[in-house]
Amino acid sequence: TKFVLNLNGICDVGAERLSRYILKAASLVELHLADNHIGSPGAKDFFKALTGKKAKPLLRVVNLERNAITDSGVAALRSVPEKTQALPKKGFKLLLAGNPGAYPKPVAVNL
């Protein structure tokens, strides 16, 4: 099953509720939540769901691009494949581009 909720104004509260859905959706293969308002608290809820004992092994794609996830949320999510046995080590895609924590911070250079 592919669940696409891009551009729906989902915030951290909605992300927390969706993270509970992940645990119950046995056939969920792709979850797309790009271009919402999910921040690090919501990202950490997904981290807990994806690394918990009830994580779903069929899940292959989690798209959280262009949200408001900062460094701490991005770091937690990037560690998901190493922290769980339920998700595949190969073939699992976690898409985070466009979040404030997804890239190194710009460095000021004095000339």
PDB file of N, CA and C in Angstrom, residues 46 53 73 85:
ATOM      1  N   PHE A  46       8.092   9.401  14.482  1.00  0.00           N
ATOM      2  CA  PHE A  46       8.292   8.425  13.408  1.00  0.00           C
ATOM      3  C   PHE A  46       9.476   7.522  13.723  1.00  0.00           C
ATOM      4  N   LYS A  53       9.427  -2.397  18.444  1.00  0.00           N
ATOM      5  CA  LYS A  53       9.241  -3.838  18.270  1.00  0.00           C
ATOM      6  C   LYS A  53       8.150  -4.157  17.258  1.00  0.00           C
ATOM      7  N   GLY A  73      16.152  15.893  14.685  1.00  0.00           N
ATOM      8  CA  GLY A  73      15.192  14.997  14.038  1.00  0.00           C
ATOM      9  C   GLY A  73      15.795  14.252  12.871  1.00  0.00           C
ATOM     10  N   GLN A  85      15.793  -4.137  13.489  1.00  0.00           N
ATOM     11  CA  GLN A  85      15.927  -5.376  12.725  1.00  0.00           C
ATOM     12  C   GLN A  85      14.729  -5.570  11.804  1.00  0.00           C
TER      13      GLN A  85
END
